[in-house]
Tab-separated table of C-alpha atoms in Angstrom:
chain	number	residue	atom	x	y	z
A	1	MET	CA	0.000	0.000	0.000
A	2	GLU	CA	1.218	3.513	-0.840
A	3	ASN	CA	0.035	6.959	0.158
A	4	ILE	CA	1.849	10.246	-0.517
A	5	ILE	CA	0.457	13.649	0.398
A	6	SER	CA	-0.062	15.491	-2.878
A	7	ASN	CA	0.530	19.083	-3.982
A	8	THR	CA	3.623	19.559	-1.829
A	9	ASN	CA	5.822	22.475	-2.792
A	10	PHE	CA	8.794	22.339	-0.444
A	11	GLU	CA	11.178	25.292	-0.315
A	12	LYS	CA	14.852	25.193	0.559
A	13	ILE	CA	15.385	26.366	4.155
A	14	LYS	CA	17.342	29.517	4.957
A	15	TYR	CA	18.460	29.343	8.588
A	16	SER	CA	17.588	26.169	10.509
A	17	CYS	CA	16.370	22.631	9.849
A	18	GLY	CA	13.782	22.870	12.653
A	19	TYR	CA	12.102	26.185	11.897
A	20	GLY	CA	12.396	25.651	8.171
A	21	ALA	CA	10.672	22.266	8.420
A	22	ILE	CA	7.873	23.815	10.489
A	23	TYR	CA	7.625	26.610	7.908
A	24	ASN	CA	7.234	24.170	5.015
A	25	VAL	CA	4.609	22.055	6.758
A	26	LEU	CA	2.524	25.041	7.848
A	27	LYS	CA	2.894	26.649	4.414
A	28	HIS	CA	1.432	23.487	2.872
A	29	TYR	CA	-1.620	23.898	5.115
A	30	GLY	CA	-2.064	27.549	4.196
A	31	TYR	CA	-0.353	29.261	7.137
A	32	LYS	CA	1.434	32.341	5.827
A	33	TYR	CA	4.361	32.730	8.225
A	34	THR	CA	7.944	33.406	7.260
A	35	GLU	CA	10.789	31.310	8.613
A	36	ASN	CA	12.063	34.210	10.731
A	37	GLN	CA	8.568	34.754	12.205
A	38	LEU	CA	8.431	31.098	13.202
A	39	TYR	CA	11.796	31.431	14.926
A	40	PHE	CA	10.225	33.990	17.266
A	41	LEU	CA	6.820	32.302	17.456
A	42	CYS	CA	8.480	29.027	18.464
A	43	ASP	CA	10.791	30.509	21.107
A	44	GLY	CA	13.931	29.944	19.052
A	45	PHE	CA	16.087	31.928	21.476
A	46	ASN	CA	15.262	29.473	24.282
A	47	PHE	CA	18.267	27.282	23.553
A	48	GLU	CA	19.630	25.220	26.401
A	49	PHE	CA	23.197	24.162	27.080
A	50	ILE	CA	23.115	20.673	28.590
A	51	ASP	CA	26.213	20.419	30.714
A	52	LYS	CA	26.340	16.638	31.060
A	53	THR	CA	26.247	15.919	27.349
A	54	LYS	CA	27.880	19.168	26.164
A	55	GLN	CA	25.046	19.467	23.665
A	56	ILE	CA	23.080	22.559	22.709
A	57	GLY	CA	19.361	21.995	22.399
A	58	TYR	CA	16.037	23.790	22.452
A	59	ASN	CA	13.425	24.077	25.170
A	60	SER	CA	10.598	23.166	22.805
A	61	ILE	CA	10.546	24.658	19.332
A	62	TYR	CA	7.021	23.373	18.812
A	63	HIS	CA	5.116	24.523	21.903
A	64	THR	CA	3.532	27.583	20.247
A	65	TYR	CA	1.441	25.189	18.177
A	66	GLU	CA	0.153	23.217	21.167
A	67	GLN	CA	-3.326	22.898	19.651
A	68	GLU	CA	-2.018	21.937	16.242
A	69	ARG	CA	0.169	18.992	17.051
A	70	GLU	CA	0.280	15.636	18.796
A	71	LEU	CA	3.608	15.233	20.538
A	72	ILE	CA	4.597	11.651	21.266
A	73	LYS	CA	5.937	11.846	24.822
A	74	GLU	CA	8.055	8.701	24.931
A	75	ARG	CA	11.728	9.624	24.671
A	76	GLN	CA	14.705	7.435	24.000
A	77	LYS	CA	15.490	5.244	26.976
A	78	GLN	CA	18.720	3.524	26.020
A	79	GLY	CA	20.915	4.979	23.296
A	80	TYR	CA	18.710	5.621	20.290
A	81	ASN	CA	16.107	3.054	21.294
A	82	ALA	CA	13.127	5.225	20.442
A	83	LEU	CA	10.627	2.578	19.336
A	84	LYS	CA	7.180	3.813	20.315
A	85	LYS	CA	5.096	1.162	22.078
A	86	ASN	CA	1.537	1.040	23.369
A	87	ASP	CA	0.508	-0.186	26.828
A	88	LYS	CA	0.721	-3.786	25.655
A	89	GLY	CA	4.288	-3.388	24.430
A	90	LYS	CA	3.368	-3.359	20.741
A	91	ASP	CA	5.380	-1.101	18.423
A	92	VAL	CA	3.113	1.661	17.139
A	93	PHE	CA	5.560	3.984	15.350
A	94	ASN	CA	4.613	2.722	11.878
A	95	GLU	CA	0.933	2.654	12.739
A	96	LEU	CA	0.897	6.250	14.014
A	97	ILE	CA	2.957	7.618	11.120
A	98	MET	CA	0.814	5.949	8.462
A	99	LYS	CA	-2.438	6.940	10.174
A	100	ALA	CA	-1.259	10.561	10.295
A	101	ILE	CA	-0.360	10.567	6.581
A	102	ASP	CA	-3.701	8.926	5.703
A	103	GLU	CA	-5.355	11.866	7.495
A	104	GLU	CA	-3.242	14.383	5.494
A	105	GLY	CA	-0.924	14.995	8.434
A	106	MET	CA	2.798	15.610	7.974
A	107	ILE	CA	5.386	14.471	10.514
A	108	LEU	CA	8.469	16.275	11.781
A	109	LEU	CA	11.136	13.674	12.619
A	110	TYR	CA	13.951	14.490	15.059
A	111	LEU	CA	16.886	12.114	14.668
A	112	PRO	CA	20.704	11.851	14.651
A	113	THR	CA	22.350	13.399	11.604
A	114	GLU	CA	24.887	10.580	11.325
A	115	ILE	CA	22.323	8.067	9.986
A	116	LEU	CA	21.451	10.275	6.983
A	117	ILE	CA	23.767	8.810	4.360
A	118	TYR	CA	23.035	11.516	1.768
A	119	HIS	CA	24.669	14.159	4.002
A	120	GLU	CA	28.116	14.602	2.452
A	121	VAL	CA	29.965	16.279	5.333
A	122	ASN	CA	32.622	14.193	7.025
A	123	LYS	CA	31.445	15.208	10.488
A	124	PRO	CA	27.949	16.656	11.043
A	125	ILE	CA	27.924	20.330	11.972
A	126	TYR	CA	25.163	19.541	14.442
A	127	PRO	CA	24.497	16.021	15.797
A	128	TYR	CA	20.684	16.090	15.443
A	129	HIS	CA	18.413	16.992	12.580
A	130	VAL	CA	14.759	17.637	11.676
A	131	LEU	CA	13.152	16.463	8.460
A	132	ILE	CA	9.599	16.005	7.125
A	133	ALA	CA	7.807	12.697	6.450
A	134	TYR	CA	4.838	12.988	4.080
A	135	GLY	CA	4.286	9.595	2.466
A	136	TYR	CA	4.833	5.844	2.801
A	137	ASN	CA	5.049	2.614	0.806
A	138	THR	CA	4.408	-0.534	2.843
A	139	GLU	CA	5.571	-2.923	0.093
A	140	LYS	CA	8.965	-1.240	-0.154
A	141	ASN	CA	8.974	-0.360	3.574
A	142	MET	CA	9.886	3.252	2.802
A	143	LEU	CA	8.920	6.709	4.008
A	144	ASN	CA	8.854	9.711	1.689
A	145	ILE	CA	10.890	12.438	3.339
A	146	ALA	CA	11.963	16.015	2.647
A	147	ASP	CA	15.255	17.142	4.160
A	148	LEU	CA	15.520	20.810	3.230
A	149	TYR	CA	18.560	22.004	5.161
A	150	ILE	CA	21.703	20.050	4.315
A	151	VAL	CA	24.948	21.931	4.861
A	152	SER	CA	27.554	20.695	2.377
A	153	ASN	CA	31.323	20.653	2.851
A	154	SER	CA	31.501	23.951	0.968
A	155	GLY	CA	28.880	25.542	3.227
A	156	GLU	CA	26.218	25.500	0.493
A	157	ILE	CA	22.669	24.691	1.647
A	158	LYS	CA	21.224	21.727	-0.272
A	159	SER	CA	18.060	19.633	-0.011
A	160	PHE	CA	16.998	16.008	-0.439
A	161	VAL	CA	13.469	14.903	-1.342
A	162	GLY	CA	13.227	11.137	-1.650
A	163	VAL	CA	12.716	7.965	0.397
A	164	LEU	CA	14.350	6.414	3.450
A	165	ASP	CA	14.020	2.962	4.976
A	166	LEU	CA	11.140	2.890	7.462
A	167	GLU	CA	12.897	0.472	9.829
A	168	LEU	CA	15.932	2.783	9.989
A	169	LEU	CA	13.738	5.756	10.894
A	170	GLU	CA	11.786	3.679	13.408
A	171	LYS	CA	14.994	2.611	15.107
A	172	TYR	CA	16.736	5.977	15.281
A	173	THR	CA	13.964	8.563	15.590
A	174	ILE	CA	14.349	10.304	18.940
A	175	ASP	CA	11.068	12.171	18.782
A	176	TYR	CA	8.452	13.211	16.291
A	177	VAL	CA	5.604	15.671	15.914
A	178	ILE	CA	2.446	15.085	13.902
A	179	VAL	CA	1.117	18.336	12.422
A	180	LYS	CA	-2.462	18.447	11.159
A	181	LYS	CA	-4.370	21.090	9.266
A	182	GLN	CA	-6.518	23.375	11.417
A	183	LEU	CA	-9.478	25.488	10.421
A	184	SER	CA	-8.146	28.721	11.911
A	185	TYR	CA	-5.283	30.510	10.149
A	186	SER	CA	-5.218	33.666	12.257
A	187	ILE	CA	-3.009	34.354	15.267
A	188	ASP	CA	-1.753	37.593	16.773
A	189	LYS	CA	1.892	37.218	15.755
A	190	LEU	CA	3.313	40.265	17.533
A	191	TYR	CA	1.490	39.415	20.759
A	192	ILE	CA	2.864	35.851	20.806
A	193	ILE	CA	6.374	37.064	19.974
A	194	SER	CA	6.195	39.593	22.800
A	195	LYS	CA	4.898	36.982	25.288
A	196	ASN	CA	7.647	34.560	24.271
A	197	LEU	CA	10.246	37.260	24.881
A	198	ASP	CA	8.677	38.029	28.271
A	199	ASN	CA	8.955	34.351	29.163
A	200	TYR	CA	12.548	34.224	27.934
A	201	TRP	CA	13.756	37.062	30.153
A	202	ASN	CA	12.124	35.362	33.149
A	203	SER	CA	13.381	31.840	32.438
A	204	LYS	CA	16.531	29.837	33.057
A	205	TYR	CA	17.240	29.946	29.324
A	206	SER	CA	18.344	33.567	29.509
A	207	LEU	CA	21.306	32.293	31.562
A	208	SER	CA	22.076	29.361	29.295
A	209	PHE	CA	24.656	31.144	27.151
A	210	SER	CA	26.623	32.124	30.262
A	211	LEU	CA	26.609	28.463	31.331
A	212	PHE	CA	27.821	27.517	27.867
A	213	ILE	CA	30.693	30.035	27.974
A	214	ASN	CA	31.630	29.217	31.579
A	215	ASN	CA	31.758	25.511	30.796
A	216	ILE	CA	34.019	26.109	27.790
A	217	LYS	CA	36.374	28.251	29.902
A	218	TYR	CA	36.429	25.581	32.601
A	219	GLN	CA	37.264	22.856	30.062
A	220	VAL	CA	40.048	24.964	28.515
A	221	LYS	CA	41.648	25.575	31.933
A	222	LYS	CA	41.226	21.961	32.998
A	223	ASP	CA	42.564	20.310	29.844
A	224	PRO	CA	44.338	22.313	27.099
A	225	SER	CA	43.830	19.421	24.645
A	226	PHE	CA	40.125	20.306	24.770
A	227	LEU	CA	40.973	23.253	22.501
A	228	SER	CA	41.963	21.128	19.533
A	229	HIS	CA	39.439	18.340	20.116
A	230	GLU	CA	35.956	19.354	21.311
A	231	PHE	CA	36.279	23.146	21.344
A	232	PRO	CA	36.081	23.838	17.562
A	233	ASN	CA	33.098	21.488	17.152
A	234	LEU	CA	31.226	23.153	20.021
A	235	ILE	CA	31.790	26.600	18.516
A	236	ILE	CA	30.717	25.425	15.045
A	237	SER	CA	27.572	23.805	16.540
A	238	ALA	CA	26.760	27.034	18.382
A	239	LYS	CA	27.211	29.010	15.172
A	240	TRP	CA	24.721	26.942	13.166
A	241	ALA	CA	22.273	26.085	15.956
A	242	ILE	CA	22.171	29.465	17.716
A	243	PHE	CA	23.812	32.469	16.088
A	244	ILE	CA	22.817	32.087	12.436
A	245	PRO	CA	19.078	31.546	13.212
A	246	TYR	CA	19.153	34.214	15.961
A	247	PHE	CA	20.700	37.072	14.009
A	248	SER	CA	19.164	36.167	10.643
A	249	SER	CA	15.680	36.074	12.198
A	250	CYS	CA	16.196	39.324	14.127
A	251	ILE	CA	17.443	41.084	10.993
A	252	GLU	CA	14.550	39.818	8.871
A	253	LEU	CA	11.935	40.679	11.517
A	254	CYS	CA	13.323	44.226	11.829
A	255	LYS	CA	13.193	44.537	8.046
A	256	GLU	CA	9.606	43.278	7.998
A	257	LEU	CA	8.540	45.724	10.731
A	258	HIS	CA	10.492	48.603	9.125
A	259	TYR	CA	12.871	49.083	12.064
A	260	ARG	CA	15.664	50.158	9.725
A	261	GLU	CA	18.083	51.568	12.286
A	262	LEU	CA	17.755	48.527	14.538
A	263	GLU	CA	18.176	46.240	11.541
A	264	GLU	CA	21.506	47.912	10.725
A	265	LYS	CA	22.673	47.490	14.320
A	266	PHE	CA	21.875	43.764	14.238
A	267	VAL	CA	23.759	43.442	10.928
A	268	ASP	CA	26.831	45.193	12.387
A	269	VAL	CA	26.908	42.977	15.495
A	270	TYR	CA	26.355	39.845	13.406
A	271	LYS	CA	29.376	40.680	11.240
A	272	ILE	CA	31.513	40.985	14.369
A	273	ILE	CA	30.083	37.730	15.744
A	274	GLU	CA	31.005	35.909	12.525
A	275	ARG	CA	34.587	37.209	12.708
A	276	LYS	CA	34.853	36.248	16.378
A	277	ILE	CA	33.568	32.732	15.713
A	278	LEU	CA	36.149	32.217	12.961
A	279	GLN	CA	38.817	33.572	15.310
A	280	LEU	CA	37.756	31.158	18.075
A	281	ILE	CA	37.892	28.161	15.729
A	282	LYS	CA	41.399	29.078	14.545
A	283	ILE	CA	42.579	29.684	18.120
A	284	GLY	CA	41.260	26.260	19.102
A	285	TYR	CA	43.535	24.549	16.607
A	286	LYS	CA	46.519	26.615	17.810
A	287	LYS	CA	46.084	25.198	21.362
A	288	ASP	CA	46.955	28.462	23.161
A	289	SER	CA	44.861	28.519	26.349
A	290	ASP	CA	45.599	32.128	27.372
A	291	ILE	CA	44.678	33.558	23.973
A	292	ALA	CA	41.599	31.333	23.831
A	293	LEU	CA	40.316	32.487	27.237
A	294	LYS	CA	40.688	36.147	26.288
A	295	ALA	CA	38.978	35.558	22.930
A	296	ILE	CA	36.091	33.785	24.691
A	297	ASP	CA	35.603	36.780	27.009
A	298	ASP	CA	35.675	39.149	24.023
A	299	PHE	CA	33.123	36.977	22.254
A	300	LYS	CA	30.820	37.052	25.281
A	301	VAL	CA	30.883	40.871	25.296
A	302	VAL	CA	29.874	41.038	21.624
A	303	ARG	CA	27.138	38.445	22.095
A	304	ASN	CA	25.766	40.427	25.047
A	305	SER	CA	25.441	43.441	22.770
A	306	GLY	CA	23.225	41.257	20.569
A	307	ILE	CA	21.037	40.489	23.584
A	308	GLU	CA	20.713	44.212	24.308
A	309	LEU	CA	19.484	44.682	20.745
A	310	LEU	CA	16.915	41.919	21.307
A	311	LYS	CA	15.668	43.817	24.363
A	312	LEU	CA	15.363	46.927	22.228
A	313	LEU	CA	13.448	44.989	19.563
A	314	HIS	CA	11.136	43.693	22.301
A	315	SER	CA	10.437	47.243	23.516
A	316	TYR	CA	9.595	48.332	19.938
A	317	ILE	CA	7.153	45.439	19.549
A	318	LYS	CA	5.504	46.205	22.892
A	319	LYS	CA	4.932	49.829	21.837
A	320	GLU	CA	3.427	48.643	18.578
A	321	ILE	CA	1.064	46.265	20.398
A	322	ASN	CA	-0.030	49.030	22.795
A	323	TYR	CA	-0.494	51.439	19.902
A	324	GLU	CA	-2.712	48.993	18.074
């Protein structure tokens, strides 16, 4: 048996696999949000540094759409053992995915990048990835998937629309979200963005970057070999998972709201951030702890200036909401 959702028109993603996948699914259902709007609507700045695993993750990039999705709560228990089972111990991953597609629902799959053989990079820039499932073939045991944010060795963004083995996805999927079409297309975007920013300033996530920086400094002081081993990969992960979506979305939102002066300030800080990130990566390979520690402190100062701009953007949005 085969069923593929028709009339899909997937677009290549600009900034992030997660927000771009959400954008493409919602666009298919008629929701007219830009990728940068979804970054703010989905609390993209609520990244979390997980000290034990040294991974950078997100609080919940989907929670804005609480009424529009069914989140499967079972998480991986041992390694990547993410098989979804019912109360009787029966595997229901395939059943749920196929049922969703039969009901015109698309699925966002969250899984390790390393299993995606069509990714050409030698080492994934970020260890986890989000792609879209929108069809199945039970005879061939395949899922139709759209992976719209593949960073090549040259830094070019590519995409893959094709099929993957269903058993592979069942085995390695860490989590997934079923998104269904809703009747209502209207939300107060600026209000939700403002509320999300309010929540951010009052949450533990506003301190997460400091934890990230402090942990890196601690590791550098503790073991200088950390500089040439884990340090560059952590910085590269932070660049793609945090800074590119953050600054790109802020710049685009300012442009959309006609905050020209603030847009230029974000652009200027982002250029400095990019230079500092490149500097940090090069310093890591040089294995000079003293220079690295100073560069990390300098980087933190520049990043903090980006946070001050976010506060200013928030104040602009609040005034606009009150005015309306």
